[in-house]
Short mmCIF file of C-alpha atoms and ligand atoms in Angstrom, two decimals:
data_model
loop_
_atom_site.label_atom_id
_atom_site.label_comp_id
_atom_site.label_asym_id
_atom_site.label_seq_id
_atom_site.Cartn_x
_atom_site.Cartn_y
_atom_site.Cartn_z
CA MET L 269 0.00 0.00 0.00
CA GLU L 270 1.24 3.46 -0.90
CA ILE L 271 0.74 4.93 2.59
CA TYR L 272 3.03 2.28 4.07
CA GLU L 273 6.02 3.31 1.95
CA ASN L 274 7.32 5.92 4.40
CA ALA L 275 6.12 4.10 7.50
CA VAL L 276 8.28 4.44 10.61
CA ASP L 277 8.19 1.25 12.54
CA LYS L 278 9.28 2.18 16.04
CA GLY L 279 9.56 5.32 18.10
CA LEU L 280 9.03 7.85 15.26
CA GLU L 281 12.80 8.46 15.19
CA GLY L 282 13.70 11.23 12.77
CA VAL L 283 10.04 12.04 12.06
CA VAL L 284 9.18 15.75 12.15
CA ALA L 285 5.65 15.67 13.54
CA CYS L 286 4.88 19.40 13.81
CA SER L 287 6.37 22.87 13.41
CA THR L 288 7.36 24.55 16.65
CA ALA L 289 8.97 27.81 17.77
CA ILE L 290 9.27 26.93 21.46
CA SER L 291 12.56 25.11 21.76
CA SER L 292 15.08 23.75 19.31
CA ILE L 293 17.88 21.21 19.45
CA VAL L 294 20.62 21.52 16.87
CA ASP L 295 23.61 19.23 17.47
CA ALA L 296 24.51 19.92 21.10
CA THR L 297 22.77 23.31 21.31
CA LEU L 298 19.43 23.70 23.03
CA CYS L 299 17.56 26.99 22.65
CA TYR L 300 14.29 28.23 24.12
CA ARG L 301 12.68 30.66 21.67
CA GLY L 302 16.11 31.27 20.14
CA TYR L 303 18.00 31.89 23.43
CA ILE L 304 20.68 29.32 24.24
CA ILE L 305 20.10 27.35 27.39
CA GLU L 306 23.49 28.15 28.93
CA ASP L 307 22.68 31.88 28.70
CA LEU L 308 19.27 31.43 30.27
CA ALA L 309 20.67 29.21 33.04
CA ALA L 310 23.35 31.79 33.84
CA ASN L 311 21.16 34.90 33.75
CA ALA L 312 17.40 34.31 33.76
CA THR L 313 14.91 33.23 36.41
CA TYR L 314 12.46 30.37 35.94
CA GLU L 315 9.58 32.89 35.90
CA GLU L 316 11.23 34.77 33.03
CA VAL L 317 11.69 31.52 31.17
CA ALA L 318 8.03 30.52 31.65
CA TYR L 319 7.01 33.92 30.25
CA LEU L 320 9.40 33.43 27.34
CA LEU L 321 8.06 29.97 26.52
CA TRP L 322 4.46 31.21 26.41
CA ASN L 323 5.00 34.60 24.77
CA ASP L 324 7.85 34.20 22.30
CA CYS L 325 9.81 37.09 23.84
CA LEU L 326 11.56 37.89 27.10
CA PRO L 327 9.52 40.13 29.40
CA ASP L 328 10.63 43.69 30.12
CA LYS L 329 10.74 44.84 33.78
CA ASN L 330 7.05 45.78 33.90
CA GLU L 331 5.88 42.67 32.12
CA LEU L 332 7.93 40.47 34.44
CA SER L 333 6.69 42.14 37.60
CA GLN L 334 3.09 41.89 36.39
CA PHE L 335 3.62 38.22 35.50
CA CYS L 336 5.16 37.52 38.91
CA GLU L 337 2.20 39.25 40.56
CA GLU L 338 -0.21 37.02 38.64
CA LEU L 339 1.81 33.98 39.74
CA GLY L 340 1.92 35.28 43.33
CA ARG L 341 -1.87 35.58 43.46
CA GLU L 342 -2.12 31.84 42.78
CA MET L 343 0.69 30.94 45.20
CA LYS L 344 -1.47 28.90 47.57
CA LEU L 345 -3.29 25.60 47.87
CA ASP L 346 -6.90 26.17 48.86
CA ALA L 347 -8.25 24.43 51.95
CA ASN L 348 -10.99 22.56 50.02
CA ILE L 349 -8.39 21.11 47.63
CA LEU L 350 -6.04 20.19 50.48
CA LYS L 351 -8.91 18.44 52.25
CA VAL L 352 -9.56 16.20 49.24
CA LEU L 353 -5.86 15.60 48.65
CA SER L 354 -5.30 14.65 52.29
CA GLU L 355 -7.71 11.75 51.77
CA LEU L 356 -5.71 10.27 48.87
CA PRO L 357 -3.48 7.33 49.73
CA THR L 358 0.25 8.04 49.91
CA SER L 359 1.73 4.72 50.93
CA ASN L 360 2.61 2.24 48.23
CA VAL L 361 1.76 4.97 45.72
CA HIS L 362 4.18 6.31 43.14
CA PRO L 363 4.44 10.10 43.63
CA MET L 364 3.83 10.59 39.89
CA ALA L 365 0.60 8.60 40.15
CA TRP L 366 -0.41 10.82 43.09
CA LEU L 367 0.53 13.96 41.15
CA ARG L 368 -1.47 12.78 38.13
CA SER L 369 -4.53 12.42 40.39
CA ALA L 370 -3.83 15.68 42.24
CA VAL L 371 -3.80 17.65 38.98
CA SER L 372 -7.14 16.07 38.10
CA VAL L 373 -8.43 17.21 41.49
CA LEU L 374 -7.21 20.76 40.74
CA ALA L 375 -9.25 20.62 37.53
CA LEU L 376 -12.40 19.54 39.37
CA TYR L 377 -12.11 22.54 41.70
CA ASP L 378 -11.26 25.07 39.00
CA GLN L 379 -14.31 27.25 38.39
CA GLU L 380 -12.97 27.99 34.92
CA ALA L 381 -12.36 24.37 33.95
CA GLN L 382 -15.12 24.44 31.32
CA ASP L 383 -14.15 27.83 29.92
CA ASP L 384 -11.92 27.24 26.92
CA SER L 385 -11.32 30.89 26.04
CA SER L 386 -7.66 31.78 25.62
CA GLU L 387 -7.88 34.21 28.58
CA ALA L 388 -9.23 31.47 30.88
CA ASN L 389 -6.64 29.00 29.59
CA ARG L 390 -3.88 31.45 30.39
CA ARG L 391 -5.21 31.83 33.94
CA LYS L 392 -5.35 28.05 34.30
CA ALA L 393 -1.77 27.85 33.00
CA ILE L 394 -0.65 30.31 35.68
CA ARG L 395 -2.44 28.26 38.31
CA MET L 396 -0.85 24.98 37.26
CA THR L 397 2.64 26.49 36.96
CA VAL L 398 2.47 27.72 40.54
CA LYS L 399 0.49 24.91 42.13
CA ILE L 400 2.15 21.79 40.68
CA PRO L 401 5.41 22.33 42.63
CA LEU L 402 3.30 23.06 45.74
CA LEU L 403 1.39 19.82 45.20
CA VAL L 404 4.64 17.84 45.05
CA ALA L 405 5.78 19.37 48.34
CA ALA L 406 2.32 18.78 49.87
CA PHE L 407 2.53 15.10 48.91
CA GLN L 408 5.78 14.79 50.84
CA ARG L 409 4.26 16.50 53.90
CA PHE L 410 1.13 14.29 53.77
CA ARG L 411 3.12 11.09 53.67
CA GLN L 412 5.34 12.24 56.53
CA GLY L 413 2.26 13.11 58.57
CA LEU L 414 3.37 16.74 58.71
CA PRO L 415 1.21 19.84 58.19
CA VAL L 416 1.29 21.32 54.69
CA VAL L 417 3.34 24.52 54.60
CA GLN L 418 1.69 27.48 52.88
CA PRO L 419 4.02 29.33 50.46
CA GLU L 420 5.08 32.99 50.53
CA ALA L 421 3.32 34.86 47.72
CA ASP L 422 6.16 37.31 47.18
CA LYS L 423 8.80 34.63 46.70
CA GLY L 424 9.59 32.71 43.52
CA ILE L 425 8.47 29.26 42.45
CA ALA L 426 11.85 27.58 43.12
CA TRP L 427 12.23 29.17 46.56
CA ASN L 428 8.70 28.17 47.52
CA PHE L 429 9.15 24.58 46.42
CA LEU L 430 12.14 24.11 48.73
CA TYR L 431 10.43 26.08 51.50
CA THR L 432 7.15 24.14 51.42
CA LEU L 433 8.98 20.82 51.11
CA GLU L 434 11.26 21.30 54.13
CA GLY L 435 9.26 23.82 56.14
CA LYS L 436 12.26 26.12 56.42
CA GLU L 437 13.61 28.90 54.26
CA PRO L 438 16.27 27.79 51.78
CA SER L 439 19.47 29.80 51.42
CA ASP L 440 19.60 32.20 48.47
CA GLN L 441 22.26 30.03 46.82
CA LEU L 442 20.22 26.85 47.15
CA ALA L 443 17.07 28.54 45.85
CA ARG L 444 19.06 29.91 42.90
CA ASP L 445 20.56 26.47 42.17
CA PHE L 446 17.09 24.95 42.15
CA ASP L 447 15.85 27.81 39.96
CA VAL L 448 18.59 26.94 37.45
CA CYS L 449 17.52 23.27 37.55
CA MET L 450 13.97 24.37 36.77
CA ILE L 451 15.19 26.47 33.83
CA LEU L 452 17.17 23.51 32.47
CA HIS L 453 14.11 21.24 32.70
CA ALA L 454 11.50 23.70 31.43
CA ASP L 455 11.27 22.47 27.85
CA HIS L 456 12.87 20.13 25.37
CA GLU L 457 11.37 20.27 21.91
CA LEU L 458 9.05 17.43 20.93
CA ASN L 459 9.90 14.96 23.68
CA CYS L 460 7.53 12.15 24.65
CA SER L 461 5.52 14.11 27.26
CA ALA L 462 5.27 17.33 25.20
CA PHE L 463 4.05 15.21 22.30
CA ALA L 464 1.53 13.48 24.58
CA ALA L 465 0.28 16.91 25.72
CA ARG L 466 -0.04 18.07 22.11
CA VAL L 467 -1.83 14.90 21.01
CA THR L 468 -4.44 15.33 23.75
CA ALA L 469 -4.74 19.08 23.10
CA SER L 470 -5.19 18.40 19.38
CA SER L 471 -8.55 16.75 20.01
CA LEU L 472 -9.56 20.06 21.67
CA SER L 473 -9.70 18.37 25.03
CA ASP L 474 -9.11 20.74 27.97
CA ILE L 475 -5.81 22.09 29.29
CA TYR L 476 -5.83 19.98 32.47
CA SER L 477 -6.40 16.78 30.48
CA ALA L 478 -3.48 17.64 28.20
CA VAL L 479 -1.22 18.19 31.25
CA VAL L 480 -2.38 14.92 32.84
CA SER L 481 -1.41 13.14 29.60
CA ALA L 482 2.03 14.75 29.78
CA ILE L 483 2.50 13.76 33.44
CA SER L 484 1.56 10.18 32.55
CA ALA L 485 4.16 10.09 29.77
CA LEU L 486 6.87 11.66 31.93
CA LYS L 487 6.37 8.99 34.60
CA GLY L 488 8.09 6.29 32.53
CA PRO L 489 11.74 5.35 33.23
CA LEU L 490 12.72 5.94 29.61
CA HIS L 491 11.69 9.59 29.99
CA GLY L 492 11.47 11.50 33.28
CA GLY L 493 11.80 8.46 35.51
CA ALA L 494 15.49 8.04 34.65
CA ASN L 495 16.86 10.49 37.27
CA GLU L 496 15.28 8.44 40.06
CA GLN L 497 16.86 5.29 38.64
CA VAL L 498 20.26 7.04 38.52
CA MET L 499 20.17 7.64 42.28
CA LYS L 500 19.11 4.05 42.91
CA MET L 501 21.99 2.89 40.73
CA LEU L 502 24.53 4.99 42.67
CA LYS L 503 23.23 3.56 45.94
CA GLU L 504 23.37 0.03 44.52
CA ILE L 505 26.98 0.51 43.38
CA GLY L 506 27.92 1.81 46.82
CA SER L 507 31.50 3.08 46.44
CA LEU L 508 33.97 4.51 43.96
CA GLU L 509 35.97 1.25 43.80
CA ASP L 510 32.82 -0.68 42.87
CA VAL L 511 31.94 1.51 39.87
CA GLU L 512 34.08 -0.31 37.32
CA PRO L 513 33.13 -3.93 38.18
CA TRP L 514 29.46 -2.95 38.56
CA LEU L 515 29.37 -1.25 35.19
CA GLU L 516 31.25 -4.06 33.48
CA LYS L 517 28.71 -6.57 34.76
CA ALA L 518 25.71 -4.38 33.90
CA LEU L 519 26.95 -3.81 30.35
CA SER L 520 27.73 -7.50 29.86
CA GLU L 521 24.12 -8.21 30.88
CA LYS L 522 23.07 -5.65 28.23
CA ARG L 523 21.43 -3.46 30.86
CA LYS L 524 20.59 0.13 29.99
CA ILE L 525 22.56 2.50 32.20
CA MET L 526 20.16 5.17 33.35
CA GLY L 527 21.09 8.77 32.63
CA PHE L 528 23.08 7.96 29.48
CA GLY L 529 22.19 8.19 25.82
CA HIS L 530 19.68 10.32 24.04
CA ARG L 531 17.43 10.00 21.03
CA VAL L 532 18.44 13.41 19.69
CA TYR L 533 21.75 14.48 21.27
CA LYS L 534 24.51 12.34 19.94
CA ASN L 535 27.30 14.80 20.88
CA GLY L 536 26.28 15.51 24.45
CA ASP L 537 23.42 17.15 26.28
CA PRO L 538 24.25 20.81 27.15
CA ARG L 539 22.08 20.62 30.29
CA ALA L 540 24.25 17.81 31.65
CA LYS L 541 27.31 20.07 31.54
CA VAL L 542 25.66 22.73 33.73
CA LEU L 543 24.38 20.06 36.10
CA CYS L 544 27.76 18.32 36.26
CA GLU L 545 29.37 21.48 37.68
CA MET L 546 26.47 21.91 40.10
CA SER L 547 26.68 18.28 41.19
CA GLU L 548 30.38 18.60 42.04
CA ARG L 549 29.74 21.74 44.09
CA LEU L 550 26.56 20.58 45.86
CA THR L 551 27.72 17.06 46.72
CA ALA L 552 30.81 18.65 48.35
CA TRP L 553 28.56 21.13 50.20
CA SER L 554 26.23 18.38 51.44
CA GLY L 555 29.17 16.23 52.59
CA GLN L 556 28.74 13.51 49.96
CA PRO L 557 31.51 14.19 47.44
CA HIS L 558 31.78 10.45 46.71
CA LEU L 559 28.44 10.64 44.89
CA TYR L 560 29.90 13.07 42.37
CA GLN L 561 33.14 11.10 42.14
CA MET L 562 31.21 7.90 41.38
CA SER L 563 29.11 9.74 38.79
CA ALA L 564 32.19 11.19 37.11
CA ARG L 565 33.80 7.74 36.97
CA LEU L 566 30.64 6.22 35.45
CA ASP L 567 30.52 9.08 32.95
CA GLN L 568 34.14 8.51 31.91
CA ILE L 569 33.79 4.75 31.49
CA MET L 570 30.50 5.07 29.55
CA GLN L 571 32.13 7.51 27.15
CA ASP L 572 35.24 5.38 26.70
CA SER L 573 33.53 2.02 26.38
CA LYS L 574 30.20 2.83 24.70
CA GLY L 575 30.61 6.35 23.34
CA LEU L 576 27.49 7.29 25.34
CA LEU L 577 27.25 10.68 27.04
CA PRO L 578 25.23 11.69 30.10
CA ASN L 579 21.81 13.25 29.61
CA VAL L 580 19.94 15.73 31.84
CA ASP L 581 18.92 13.01 34.26
CA PHE L 582 22.39 11.83 35.14
CA TYR L 583 23.83 14.70 37.18
CA SER L 584 20.43 16.09 38.24
CA ALA L 585 20.10 12.99 40.44
CA THR L 586 23.02 13.93 42.72
CA VAL L 587 22.05 17.62 42.56
CA TYR L 588 18.54 16.86 43.87
CA ASP L 589 19.89 14.39 46.41
CA SER L 590 22.21 17.10 47.78
CA MET L 591 19.17 19.38 48.08
CA LYS L 592 17.60 16.71 50.33
CA ILE L 593 14.85 16.00 47.79
CA PRO L 594 13.68 12.39 48.30
CA THR L 595 14.66 10.15 45.38
CA ASP L 596 11.13 9.19 44.42
CA LEU L 597 10.25 12.89 44.08
CA PHE L 598 12.84 13.47 41.32
CA THR L 599 10.34 12.87 38.52
CA PRO L 600 7.58 14.99 40.11
CA VAL L 601 10.24 17.73 40.48
CA PHE L 602 10.96 17.34 36.76
CA ALA L 603 7.20 17.75 36.11
CA SER L 604 7.15 20.85 38.34
CA ALA L 605 9.54 22.55 35.93
CA ARG L 606 8.40 20.98 32.66
CA ILE L 607 4.85 22.26 33.22
CA SER L 608 5.83 25.61 31.66
CA GLY L 609 7.07 23.89 28.50
CA TRP L 610 4.03 21.62 28.25
CA LEU L 611 1.76 24.65 28.49
CA GLY L 612 3.75 26.42 25.77
CA HIS L 613 3.26 23.37 23.54
CA ILE L 614 -0.46 23.19 24.28
CA PHE L 615 -0.90 26.89 23.39
CA GLU L 616 1.14 26.47 20.22
CA GLN L 617 -0.88 23.41 19.24
CA TRP L 618 -4.15 25.30 19.67
CA ASN L 619 -2.85 28.28 17.69
CA ASN L 620 -2.51 26.12 14.61
CA ASN L 621 -4.48 23.00 15.38
CA ARG L 622 -5.16 19.87 13.44
CA ILE L 623 -5.97 16.64 15.25
CA TYR L 624 -3.12 14.10 15.37
CA ARG L 625 -4.29 11.01 13.58
CA PRO L 626 -1.45 8.94 12.11
CA ARG L 627 -1.90 5.54 10.51
CA GLY L 628 -0.66 2.12 11.56
CA ARG L 629 0.94 -0.29 9.13
CA TRP L 630 -1.14 -3.45 9.11
CA ILE L 631 0.99 -6.53 9.89
CA GLY L 632 -1.80 -8.77 11.20
CA LYS L 633 -3.71 -11.62 9.64
CA GLU L 634 -5.99 -11.06 6.66
CA ARG L 635 -9.65 -11.87 5.99
CA LEU L 636 -10.15 -14.67 8.52
CA GLU L 637 -13.38 -16.58 8.52
CA TYR L 638 -15.48 -15.91 11.62
CA LYS L 639 -16.29 -19.13 13.51
CA LEU L 640 -19.17 -19.39 15.90
CA LEU L 641 -18.12 -19.78 19.56
CA GLU L 642 -19.11 -23.45 19.75
CA GLU L 643 -17.03 -24.23 16.65
CA ARG L 644 -13.75 -22.78 17.96
N1 LIG D 906 22.97 2.24 28.44
C1 LIG D 906 23.49 1.26 27.67
N2 LIG D 906 23.31 1.21 26.35
C2 LIG D 906 22.58 2.18 25.79
C3 LIG D 906 22.02 3.24 26.54
C4 LIG D 906 22.24 3.23 27.91
N3 LIG D 906 21.75 4.19 28.68
N4 LIG D 906 21.36 4.06 25.71
C5 LIG D 906 21.49 3.54 24.50
N5 LIG D 906 22.23 2.41 24.54
C6 LIG D 906 22.58 1.58 23.41
C7 LIG D 906 21.41 0.65 23.10
O1 LIG D 906 21.52 -0.58 23.82
C8 LIG D 906 21.54 0.47 21.63
O2 LIG D 906 22.59 -0.44 21.37
P1 LIG D 906 22.45 -1.56 20.21
O3 LIG D 906 22.33 -0.75 18.95
O4 LIG D 906 23.68 -2.34 20.37
O5 LIG D 906 21.18 -2.30 20.54
C9 LIG D 906 22.01 1.84 21.15
O6 LIG D 906 22.70 2.41 22.25
C10 LIG D 906 20.86 2.74 20.72
O7 LIG D 906 19.94 2.84 21.81
P2 LIG D 906 18.37 2.99 21.71
O8 LIG D 906 17.73 2.46 22.95
O9 LIG D 906 17.90 2.42 20.40
O10 LIG D 906 18.21 4.53 21.68
P3 LIG D 906 16.85 5.31 21.70
O11 LIG D 906 17.07 6.54 20.90
O12 LIG D 906 15.69 4.45 21.35
O13 LIG D 906 16.66 5.64 23.25
C11 LIG D 906 17.05 6.55 25.34
C12 LIG D 906 17.15 6.79 23.85
C13 LIG D 906 17.32 7.86 26.08
C14 LIG D 906 15.62 6.09 25.70
C15 LIG D 906 18.08 5.48 25.74
O14 LIG D 906 19.39 5.98 25.50
C16 LIG D 906 17.93 5.04 27.16
O15 LIG D 906 17.14 4.14 27.45
N6 LIG D 906 18.71 5.68 28.11
C17 LIG D 906 18.57 5.38 29.50
C18 LIG D 906 17.32 6.06 30.05
C19 LIG D 906 17.50 7.54 30.20
O16 LIG D 906 18.51 8.01 30.69
N7 LIG D 906 16.46 8.28 29.80
C20 LIG D 906 16.44 9.73 29.92
C21 LIG D 906 16.44 10.39 28.59
S1 LIG D 906 16.63 12.14 28.74
#
């Protein structure tokens, strides 16, 4: 059949599925709206980046302060929502599964959920951008049996995440480091979760449903779940001396080493370089320099033996661990930053929408004769 001629069998590798002006990856350069990620990580705030991803330009001073005010007004979790969330189970529950449900709860309590005007969607986007990190911190407090900490409206998203997670104010340096992590994770072209968000948005489903699709896609270990697996791997290896024998065995068993390789970057992930420096500094600060040393050794051997380079998940694991973020919250933390990118993709999809409806190449049996149940 003619339509099967250009069929892509697995993973849509190399397929350009839509036009986008949100983020681009060319060789080892990642840009958001044309600005290179290293520049944004060094100079911008996460709030500025969220504005950039949604508006196609950096905000000026007035625009940024107005945007931060809008975010600040939503910087809270309402008591009725917290009451429902406090009833959800937290033990034996993956935090991403909890987050997926919590975002659905937010939708049920959003008075504008049924309003699909672009103004209402922008307000919902602001709400989700602020509240998703707060939900992740609230989950941690619920499962520890601790009271949920209300955020400070005049502080930023990164600061408030660390504050509401721990219940104490983070240092300026730590808040800035986490802000940089959020910038690095904010968007990444047409990755699996952004695509999932766009596919759901393309049917003109609502903004919350599109975000829930994205969260569901990010949960998988081949996407956002890898950073959690990296930390588990480092704990399993145990010490610097054990890195080489552990890796040799894992590779001989054809195991995938989490945090290495990438579908698009074949010459290195620029985000990993920023995070590598941060990992060295923060593991030393938190008194666990061996975690960085083990990571660096793994990195070296993977490059030498397999030609595989670390991706964003590799060094973010030890960075988050140094920030005392529990390992199983690494992927929800990823979602807390990626929400701004997902929303940018949803808006872009709606600005030039056509429903995604690809075809499947038929490889099954042909024209079988139906047999009545008693004859089978
Ligand atoms: N460890 C060991 N080998 C790896 C590897 C890894 N992390 N990543 C890729 N490879 C090998 C594959 O085994 C395969 O080898 P083969 O050709 O001998 O079979 C080859 O490299 C190509 O890998 P493939 O899985 O086809 O690449 P992909 O483009 O489909 O997948 C990833 C990309 C990211 C899903 C993949 O590299 C991976 O699973 N990495 C670990 C998970 C991870 O860190 N995910 C976060 C991504 S940001």
